[in-house]
Amino acid sequence: MSNKWPHLDYLSWRETCAALHLYMQVAGKYRLTHTPWLNHSWNATFYVTPRGLSSSTIPDGAGIEIHFDFHDHVVRGVSGDGRQASFALGQTTVAQFHASFVKLVLELGGTPDFHGQPNEVSDPVPFEEDHRERPYDRVAVQRFHQALMAVDNVFKAFRTSFLGKSSPVHLFWGSFDLAVTRFSGRRAPVHPGGIPSLPDDVAQEAYDREVSSAGFWPGGGGIDYPAFYAYSYPAPSGFRAAAIRPDDAFWHEGLSEFILPYEAVQSAADPDEALMAFLVSTYDAAADLGSWDRELLDCSHGGRGRVRSHDGEQAKKSAPAASEKVEREDGQSKGRYHIVVDGVEAEMTYSRAGKDRIIIDHTDVPAALRGRKVGERLVRQAIEDARRDGITIIPLCPFAKAQIERHPEWQDVLRK
């Protein structure tokens, strides 16, 4: 188990976590006020750094950047004219933090005008009126930062396998989650809004295009433990029933999202691989069931120091060579189709439901083979075999179901 994934116990530091959430909101509100709107609120977010979280440059004064330094436990600001200012993070009140932050912005030559009440929390109290003493657990904050670093690395690697519009990996201070979002490119139905203490027009702008989104919460918001989440808006038919990896992932009815507890990743033999499996399988379900144009949007994961092949070169590699045949292993109750391309195996499994029917239940195409129509090749072989053997197919696997829906000429083998 990698030591870069620390143990996190939300209940033991939830008061500190709640305080840090509100402190981030103060700084986030300042950034939001002074930065031109960027689609889906991307102008307001923070980013993980080796020392904590950063706002990037805010166009106020000579240009100001705010850092939450979780090593030295300070809030530090720098400006484009060379000024610096800071104050300590520790046990305090939100009102005192707000006053210290306003003073910091003034010292940097900025204008500390911003909305003074938190968003996306129940029973919000204006910052200046929140005088409740809040603890500050330095060790827990450092562990949280260490986890953010590990999650950020995997999220960024996942982001490289998508050519369409994608968000940066960024932290939303409203919901206090690190997130990455992919877009199909198509308009979405108007979002109903109703998010606590968030204007409906903000939610509607954030979800005005179809999305597949994943993220990480430290805890709270309906769950009392740190966890990863994934959802699709709008959720396509069958999404909640999709086969998601790893086995510890589950559909949360209350949140209407897939959830993977952080502990399941942290304790895995390969935490990075476990988290990547969750990200890939939830996106696969959203994109396949939602009929996204994956041939246009997907690519293989980015390699270090290696330029991605341009589309013309990728097209030459799109299909496996004729010598790379789909093989079938057929058992009495279960079976699978598989193919090895460039030393990497992809497979599609099925179960028998009587003598004249099979159920396709899972397809696994590794990231290295994405965009090369390998999964389609597996499904095509199953269609051809079904016709030859006079059997019908029930495609419970989201990928196989989506492939068959795209090919009306294959649907003669479906169970009527």
Short mmCIF file of C-alpha atoms in Angstrom, two decimals:
data_model
loop_
_atom_site.label_atom_id
_atom_site.label_comp_id
_atom_site.label_asym_id
_atom_site.label_seq_id
_atom_site.Cartn_x
_atom_site.Cartn_y
_atom_site.Cartn_z
CA MET A 1 0.00 0.00 0.00
CA SER A 2 1.37 3.41 -1.01
CA ASN A 3 2.19 5.76 1.86
CA LYS A 4 1.09 8.75 -0.26
CA TRP A 5 -2.53 7.82 0.56
CA PRO A 6 -2.97 8.74 4.26
CA HIS A 7 -5.67 7.41 6.58
CA LEU A 8 -8.55 9.90 6.89
CA ASP A 9 -11.12 9.88 9.68
CA TYR A 10 -13.74 12.52 8.93
CA LEU A 11 -15.56 12.28 12.25
CA SER A 12 -12.38 13.03 14.21
CA TRP A 13 -11.76 16.34 12.38
CA ARG A 14 -15.18 17.34 11.03
CA GLU A 15 -15.26 20.58 13.07
CA THR A 16 -11.89 21.61 11.63
CA CYS A 17 -13.08 20.50 8.19
CA ALA A 18 -16.23 22.60 8.48
CA ALA A 19 -14.15 25.62 9.53
CA LEU A 20 -11.70 25.17 6.66
CA HIS A 21 -14.64 24.91 4.28
CA LEU A 22 -15.93 28.30 5.44
CA TYR A 23 -12.47 29.89 5.28
CA MET A 24 -12.15 28.68 1.68
CA GLN A 25 -15.54 30.25 0.97
CA VAL A 26 -14.31 33.65 2.17
CA ALA A 27 -11.34 33.54 -0.20
CA GLY A 28 -13.44 32.00 -2.97
CA LYS A 29 -16.04 34.74 -2.75
CA TYR A 30 -13.28 37.31 -3.17
CA ARG A 31 -11.98 35.55 -6.27
CA LEU A 32 -15.51 35.18 -7.67
CA THR A 33 -16.21 38.91 -7.34
CA HIS A 34 -13.06 40.06 -9.11
CA THR A 35 -12.66 37.45 -11.89
CA PRO A 36 -14.67 37.52 -15.16
CA TRP A 37 -17.19 34.67 -15.33
CA LEU A 38 -15.87 31.53 -16.97
CA ASN A 39 -18.29 28.79 -18.00
CA HIS A 40 -19.49 26.47 -15.23
CA SER A 41 -18.07 28.71 -12.45
CA TRP A 42 -14.49 27.77 -13.36
CA ASN A 43 -13.44 31.36 -12.59
CA ALA A 44 -14.02 30.79 -8.88
CA THR A 45 -12.17 27.55 -8.11
CA PHE A 46 -8.91 26.68 -6.31
CA TYR A 47 -6.14 24.30 -7.32
CA VAL A 48 -4.02 21.76 -5.45
CA THR A 49 -0.35 22.68 -5.00
CA PRO A 50 2.53 20.92 -3.20
CA ARG A 51 1.91 23.18 -0.21
CA GLY A 52 -1.88 23.43 -0.17
CA LEU A 53 -4.42 25.24 -2.33
CA SER A 54 -4.05 28.25 -4.62
CA SER A 55 -6.49 30.66 -6.25
CA SER A 56 -4.21 31.39 -9.24
CA THR A 57 -4.01 35.09 -10.24
CA ILE A 58 -7.01 37.24 -9.33
CA PRO A 59 -7.32 40.40 -11.48
CA ASP A 60 -7.48 42.87 -8.59
CA GLY A 61 -4.92 45.56 -7.83
CA ALA A 62 -1.61 44.57 -9.43
CA GLY A 63 -2.81 40.97 -9.65
CA ILE A 64 -3.23 38.94 -6.45
CA GLU A 65 -2.83 35.24 -5.69
CA ILE A 66 -4.10 33.62 -2.49
CA HIS A 67 -2.42 30.52 -1.05
CA PHE A 68 -3.65 28.28 1.75
CA ASP A 69 -0.35 26.83 2.96
CA PHE A 70 -1.02 23.59 4.87
CA HIS A 71 2.65 23.04 5.72
CA ASP A 72 3.25 26.35 7.51
CA HIS A 73 -0.49 26.72 8.30
CA VAL A 74 -0.87 30.25 7.01
CA VAL A 75 -2.93 32.11 4.44
CA ARG A 76 -0.45 33.90 2.21
CA GLY A 77 -1.09 36.48 -0.48
CA VAL A 78 1.25 37.84 -3.16
CA SER A 79 0.71 40.66 -5.63
CA GLY A 80 2.17 41.58 -8.99
CA ASP A 81 4.01 44.59 -7.57
CA GLY A 82 6.01 42.45 -5.14
CA ARG A 83 3.94 42.87 -1.99
CA GLN A 84 3.34 39.92 0.32
CA ALA A 85 1.11 39.46 3.36
CA SER A 86 0.02 36.53 5.50
CA PHE A 87 -1.79 35.47 8.66
CA ALA A 88 -1.84 32.23 10.64
CA LEU A 89 -4.37 29.44 10.36
CA GLY A 90 -5.43 28.21 13.78
CA GLN A 91 -8.22 28.14 16.33
CA THR A 92 -10.41 31.16 15.63
CA THR A 93 -13.88 32.27 14.49
CA VAL A 94 -15.13 32.76 10.94
CA ALA A 95 -15.67 36.44 11.76
CA GLN A 96 -12.03 36.84 12.82
CA PHE A 97 -10.81 34.93 9.75
CA HIS A 98 -12.91 37.23 7.56
CA ALA A 99 -11.41 40.33 9.21
CA SER A 100 -7.86 38.98 8.80
CA PHE A 101 -8.54 38.17 5.14
CA VAL A 102 -9.91 41.66 4.42
CA LYS A 103 -6.78 43.16 6.02
CA LEU A 104 -4.54 40.89 3.90
CA VAL A 105 -6.22 41.97 0.65
CA LEU A 106 -5.84 45.65 1.61
CA GLU A 107 -2.14 45.14 2.38
CA LEU A 108 -1.73 43.65 -1.11
CA GLY A 109 -3.32 46.69 -2.75
CA GLY A 110 -6.60 44.93 -3.54
CA THR A 111 -10.26 45.77 -2.99
CA PRO A 112 -11.85 43.37 -0.48
CA ASP A 113 -15.41 43.71 -1.76
CA PHE A 114 -17.29 40.41 -1.98
CA HIS A 115 -20.55 38.70 -0.98
CA GLY A 116 -20.48 38.05 2.75
CA GLN A 117 -22.51 34.89 3.22
CA PRO A 118 -21.58 31.23 2.52
CA ASN A 119 -23.19 29.10 -0.20
CA GLU A 120 -24.22 25.44 -0.36
CA VAL A 121 -24.40 25.02 3.42
CA SER A 122 -27.50 24.64 5.58
CA ASP A 123 -28.50 27.62 7.75
CA PRO A 124 -25.78 29.96 6.41
CA VAL A 125 -24.52 32.64 8.80
CA PRO A 126 -22.92 35.81 7.37
CA PHE A 127 -19.14 35.65 7.80
CA GLU A 128 -18.96 38.78 9.93
CA GLU A 129 -21.63 37.43 12.31
CA ASP A 130 -20.18 33.95 12.83
CA HIS A 131 -18.46 34.24 16.21
CA ARG A 132 -18.44 30.56 17.20
CA GLU A 133 -14.95 29.39 18.17
CA ARG A 134 -13.62 26.82 15.66
CA PRO A 135 -10.82 24.30 16.27
CA TYR A 136 -7.90 23.74 13.95
CA ASP A 137 -6.32 20.27 13.84
CA ARG A 138 -2.97 20.80 12.08
CA VAL A 139 -2.22 17.08 11.65
CA ALA A 140 -5.66 16.37 10.15
CA VAL A 141 -5.31 19.30 7.73
CA GLN A 142 -1.91 17.99 6.62
CA ARG A 143 -3.40 14.52 6.04
CA PHE A 144 -6.23 16.05 4.03
CA HIS A 145 -3.71 17.91 1.89
CA GLN A 146 -1.69 14.74 1.35
CA ALA A 147 -4.88 12.99 0.19
CA LEU A 148 -5.70 15.89 -2.13
CA MET A 149 -2.26 15.55 -3.72
CA ALA A 150 -2.77 11.82 -4.36
CA VAL A 151 -6.29 12.31 -5.74
CA ASP A 152 -5.22 15.26 -7.90
CA ASN A 153 -2.55 13.12 -9.59
CA VAL A 154 -5.02 10.38 -10.54
CA PHE A 155 -7.71 12.84 -11.66
CA LYS A 156 -5.19 14.58 -13.92
CA ALA A 157 -4.06 11.28 -15.44
CA PHE A 158 -7.73 10.37 -16.07
CA ARG A 159 -8.29 13.75 -17.74
CA THR A 160 -5.67 12.99 -20.41
CA SER A 161 -7.82 10.30 -22.09
CA PHE A 162 -10.49 12.75 -23.26
CA LEU A 163 -10.32 15.01 -26.30
CA GLY A 164 -13.62 16.81 -25.76
CA LYS A 165 -14.37 19.70 -23.44
CA SER A 166 -13.19 18.91 -19.93
CA SER A 167 -12.89 20.94 -16.76
CA PRO A 168 -9.56 21.45 -15.04
CA VAL A 169 -9.07 19.41 -11.88
CA HIS A 170 -10.17 21.98 -9.34
CA LEU A 171 -11.63 22.47 -5.88
CA PHE A 172 -15.08 24.03 -5.55
CA TRP A 173 -15.26 25.91 -2.28
CA GLY A 174 -19.08 25.87 -2.28
CA SER A 175 -19.45 22.09 -2.01
CA PHE A 176 -15.82 21.67 -0.86
CA ASP A 177 -14.96 18.92 -3.35
CA LEU A 178 -12.14 18.28 -5.78
CA ALA A 179 -13.72 17.54 -9.15
CA VAL A 180 -13.14 16.82 -12.84
CA THR A 181 -15.96 16.93 -15.40
CA ARG A 182 -16.32 15.74 -19.01
CA PHE A 183 -18.86 17.12 -21.48
CA SER A 184 -20.58 15.38 -24.40
CA GLY A 185 -20.90 18.63 -26.35
CA ARG A 186 -24.71 18.47 -26.39
CA ARG A 187 -27.19 20.70 -24.58
CA ALA A 188 -28.78 19.33 -21.41
CA PRO A 189 -32.31 19.85 -20.05
CA VAL A 190 -32.62 22.91 -17.79
CA HIS A 191 -31.41 21.95 -14.33
CA PRO A 192 -34.16 22.16 -11.68
CA GLY A 193 -31.92 24.02 -9.21
CA GLY A 194 -32.89 23.77 -5.56
CA ILE A 195 -29.32 23.47 -4.23
CA PRO A 196 -29.20 24.96 -0.69
CA SER A 197 -28.02 28.59 -0.60
CA LEU A 198 -27.10 28.60 -4.31
CA PRO A 199 -28.93 30.72 -6.90
CA ASP A 200 -30.77 28.53 -9.41
CA ASP A 201 -29.22 30.38 -12.35
CA VAL A 202 -25.73 29.31 -11.17
CA ALA A 203 -26.76 25.64 -11.09
CA GLN A 204 -28.53 25.94 -14.44
CA GLU A 205 -25.45 27.48 -16.07
CA ALA A 206 -23.22 24.81 -14.56
CA TYR A 207 -25.35 22.01 -16.05
CA ASP A 208 -26.37 23.53 -19.38
CA ARG A 209 -24.44 20.78 -21.23
CA GLU A 210 -24.48 17.00 -20.71
CA VAL A 211 -21.82 15.99 -18.19
CA SER A 212 -20.08 13.02 -16.66
CA SER A 213 -18.52 14.25 -13.44
CA ALA A 214 -16.40 12.71 -10.68
CA GLY A 215 -14.96 14.11 -7.51
CA PHE A 216 -13.72 13.70 -3.94
CA TRP A 217 -15.31 14.88 -0.70
CA PRO A 218 -13.53 14.88 2.70
CA GLY A 219 -16.93 14.00 4.24
CA GLY A 220 -20.22 15.62 5.08
CA GLY A 221 -23.09 16.43 2.75
CA GLY A 222 -24.94 13.21 3.50
CA ILE A 223 -22.03 10.87 4.23
CA ASP A 224 -19.88 10.72 7.37
CA TYR A 225 -16.71 9.50 5.69
CA PRO A 226 -14.42 10.67 2.89
CA ALA A 227 -15.50 9.34 -0.49
CA PHE A 228 -15.31 9.61 -4.25
CA TYR A 229 -18.47 10.24 -6.24
CA ALA A 230 -19.53 10.06 -9.87
CA TYR A 231 -22.73 11.12 -11.60
CA SER A 232 -24.12 11.99 -15.01
CA TYR A 233 -26.45 14.87 -15.85
CA PRO A 234 -28.89 14.05 -17.23
CA ALA A 235 -28.57 10.46 -15.99
CA PRO A 236 -29.25 8.12 -18.94
CA SER A 237 -31.64 5.20 -18.60
CA GLY A 238 -29.98 2.28 -16.82
CA PHE A 239 -27.14 4.36 -15.37
CA ARG A 240 -27.74 3.47 -11.71
CA ALA A 241 -27.69 -0.26 -12.58
CA ALA A 242 -24.39 -0.12 -14.47
CA ALA A 243 -21.54 -2.43 -13.47
CA ILE A 244 -19.01 -0.15 -11.76
CA ARG A 245 -15.51 -1.02 -10.55
CA PRO A 246 -14.04 -1.66 -8.04
CA ASP A 247 -16.41 -3.90 -6.12
CA ASP A 248 -16.63 -1.45 -3.18
CA ALA A 249 -18.38 1.16 -5.33
CA PHE A 250 -22.17 1.42 -4.98
CA TRP A 251 -25.16 3.51 -6.02
CA HIS A 252 -26.30 5.90 -3.25
CA GLU A 253 -30.06 6.39 -3.53
CA GLY A 254 -30.11 9.53 -1.39
CA LEU A 255 -27.42 11.31 -3.41
CA SER A 256 -28.32 9.70 -6.78
CA GLU A 257 -24.62 9.15 -7.42
CA PHE A 258 -22.12 6.33 -7.42
CA ILE A 259 -20.00 6.37 -4.26
CA LEU A 260 -16.61 4.79 -3.60
CA PRO A 261 -15.38 5.14 0.01
CA TYR A 262 -11.92 6.68 0.28
CA GLU A 263 -10.91 3.85 2.62
CA ALA A 264 -11.48 1.30 -0.17
CA VAL A 265 -8.95 3.15 -2.32
CA GLN A 266 -6.50 3.92 0.48
CA SER A 267 -6.37 0.26 1.56
CA ALA A 268 -6.20 -1.23 -1.96
CA ALA A 269 -3.05 -3.00 -3.16
CA ASP A 270 -2.76 -0.28 -5.83
CA PRO A 271 -4.79 2.79 -4.78
CA ASP A 272 -4.15 4.67 -8.03
CA GLU A 273 -5.42 1.73 -10.07
CA ALA A 274 -8.52 1.31 -7.87
CA LEU A 275 -9.48 4.97 -8.22
CA MET A 276 -8.80 4.96 -11.97
CA ALA A 277 -11.08 1.92 -12.36
CA PHE A 278 -13.89 3.90 -10.67
CA LEU A 279 -13.34 6.95 -12.86
CA VAL A 280 -13.17 4.95 -16.09
CA SER A 281 -16.10 2.63 -15.39
CA THR A 282 -18.48 5.42 -14.31
CA TYR A 283 -17.56 7.47 -17.40
CA ASP A 284 -17.98 4.39 -19.61
CA ALA A 285 -21.49 3.88 -18.23
CA ALA A 286 -22.47 7.54 -18.68
CA ALA A 287 -21.01 7.82 -22.19
CA ASP A 288 -22.24 4.46 -23.50
CA LEU A 289 -25.75 4.67 -22.08
CA GLY A 290 -25.95 8.35 -23.08
CA SER A 291 -24.76 7.58 -26.65
CA TRP A 292 -21.84 10.00 -26.54
CA ASP A 293 -19.71 10.14 -29.68
CA ARG A 294 -16.80 8.30 -28.09
CA GLU A 295 -14.88 7.85 -31.33
CA LEU A 296 -14.65 11.65 -31.52
CA LEU A 297 -14.20 12.33 -27.78
CA ASP A 298 -11.93 9.57 -26.40
CA CYS A 299 -8.23 8.83 -26.74
CA SER A 300 -5.66 6.75 -24.90
CA HIS A 301 -4.18 8.01 -21.62
CA GLY A 302 -1.37 10.52 -22.04
CA GLY A 303 2.19 9.29 -21.63
CA ARG A 304 5.04 11.18 -20.00
CA GLY A 305 7.09 13.21 -22.46
CA ARG A 306 5.35 11.70 -25.49
CA VAL A 307 3.19 13.61 -27.95
CA ARG A 308 -0.26 12.14 -28.53
CA SER A 309 -0.71 10.80 -32.07
CA HIS A 310 -2.68 13.18 -34.25
CA ASP A 311 -6.10 12.09 -35.46
CA GLY A 312 -4.87 10.96 -38.86
CA GLU A 313 -2.29 8.67 -37.28
CA GLN A 314 -4.81 7.44 -34.73
CA ALA A 315 -7.23 6.55 -37.53
CA LYS A 316 -4.64 4.21 -39.01
CA LYS A 317 -4.53 2.39 -35.67
CA SER A 318 -8.27 2.50 -35.04
CA ALA A 319 -8.90 -1.17 -35.78
CA PRO A 320 -6.86 -4.18 -34.70
CA ALA A 321 -4.99 -5.98 -37.45
CA ALA A 322 -6.78 -8.90 -39.09
CA SER A 323 -4.24 -11.26 -37.52
CA GLU A 324 -5.42 -10.15 -34.07
CA LYS A 325 -8.50 -12.34 -33.83
CA VAL A 326 -11.29 -12.30 -31.31
CA GLU A 327 -11.15 -15.57 -29.37
CA ARG A 328 -14.07 -17.20 -27.57
CA GLU A 329 -13.98 -19.32 -24.43
CA ASP A 330 -17.38 -20.95 -24.03
CA GLY A 331 -18.31 -22.77 -20.81
CA GLN A 332 -21.42 -24.55 -19.63
CA SER A 333 -22.78 -21.52 -17.78
CA LYS A 334 -20.37 -18.67 -18.54
CA GLY A 335 -18.03 -17.59 -21.29
CA ARG A 336 -16.05 -14.71 -22.68
CA TYR A 337 -14.74 -13.09 -25.85
CA HIS A 338 -11.25 -11.66 -25.73
CA ILE A 339 -8.63 -10.14 -28.00
CA VAL A 340 -4.99 -9.15 -27.46
CA VAL A 341 -3.81 -6.00 -29.26
CA ASP A 342 -0.23 -4.75 -28.85
CA GLY A 343 0.13 -7.03 -25.84
CA VAL A 344 -2.97 -5.65 -24.08
CA GLU A 345 -6.07 -7.82 -23.57
CA ALA A 346 -9.68 -6.68 -23.81
CA GLU A 347 -12.60 -8.94 -22.92
CA MET A 348 -16.36 -9.21 -22.90
CA THR A 349 -18.04 -11.74 -20.60
CA TYR A 350 -21.42 -13.41 -20.80
CA SER A 351 -23.65 -15.87 -18.95
CA ARG A 352 -25.91 -18.52 -20.41
CA ALA A 353 -29.66 -18.22 -19.78
CA GLY A 354 -30.82 -21.52 -21.22
CA LYS A 355 -29.83 -23.25 -24.44
CA ASP A 356 -30.83 -20.45 -26.79
CA ARG A 357 -29.93 -17.26 -24.93
CA ILE A 358 -26.86 -15.46 -23.55
CA ILE A 359 -26.57 -12.39 -21.34
CA ILE A 360 -23.65 -10.05 -22.06
CA ASP A 361 -22.80 -8.72 -18.60
CA HIS A 362 -19.44 -6.93 -18.78
CA THR A 363 -16.96 -5.41 -21.24
CA ASP A 364 -13.46 -4.34 -20.22
CA VAL A 365 -11.34 -2.39 -22.72
CA PRO A 366 -8.14 -1.07 -21.07
CA ALA A 367 -7.32 2.60 -21.52
CA ALA A 368 -4.41 1.78 -23.86
CA LEU A 369 -6.89 0.45 -26.43
CA ARG A 370 -9.46 3.24 -26.25
CA GLY A 371 -10.46 4.78 -29.56
CA ARG A 372 -9.47 1.68 -31.58
CA LYS A 373 -12.92 0.06 -31.86
CA VAL A 374 -11.76 -2.98 -29.89
CA GLY A 375 -14.96 -3.14 -27.82
CA GLU A 376 -17.06 -2.88 -30.96
CA ARG A 377 -15.11 -5.76 -32.44
CA LEU A 378 -15.96 -7.96 -29.43
CA VAL A 379 -19.67 -7.15 -29.68
CA ARG A 380 -19.67 -7.73 -33.44
CA GLN A 381 -18.20 -11.21 -32.95
CA ALA A 382 -20.92 -12.05 -30.43
CA ILE A 383 -23.57 -10.92 -32.93
CA GLU A 384 -22.10 -13.08 -35.67
CA ASP A 385 -21.91 -16.13 -33.41
CA ALA A 386 -25.49 -15.61 -32.21
CA ARG A 387 -26.76 -15.59 -35.79
CA ARG A 388 -24.78 -18.71 -36.64
CA ASP A 389 -25.94 -20.61 -33.54
CA GLY A 390 -29.54 -19.39 -33.63
CA ILE A 391 -29.48 -17.80 -30.16
CA THR A 392 -30.64 -14.44 -28.80
CA ILE A 393 -28.68 -11.87 -26.79
CA ILE A 394 -29.68 -9.84 -23.72
CA PRO A 395 -27.14 -6.95 -23.45
CA LEU A 396 -27.11 -5.99 -19.76
CA CYS A 397 -23.61 -4.51 -20.14
CA PRO A 398 -24.03 -0.74 -20.83
CA PHE A 399 -21.27 -0.77 -23.45
CA ALA A 400 -22.69 -3.73 -25.39
CA LYS A 401 -26.20 -2.29 -25.14
CA ALA A 402 -25.05 1.06 -26.52
CA GLN A 403 -23.15 -0.59 -29.38
CA ILE A 404 -26.17 -2.62 -30.43
CA GLU A 405 -28.42 0.45 -30.22
CA ARG A 406 -26.05 2.24 -32.61
CA HIS A 407 -26.22 -0.62 -35.12
CA PRO A 408 -29.85 -1.36 -36.09
CA GLU A 409 -28.57 -4.14 -38.37
CA TRP A 410 -27.41 -6.05 -35.27
CA GLN A 411 -30.74 -5.95 -33.47
CA ASP A 412 -32.15 -9.08 -35.13
CA VAL A 413 -30.44 -11.17 -32.43
CA LEU A 414 -32.03 -9.34 -29.50
CA ARG A 415 -34.61 -11.12 -27.39
CA LYS A 416 -38.03 -10.06 -28.70
#
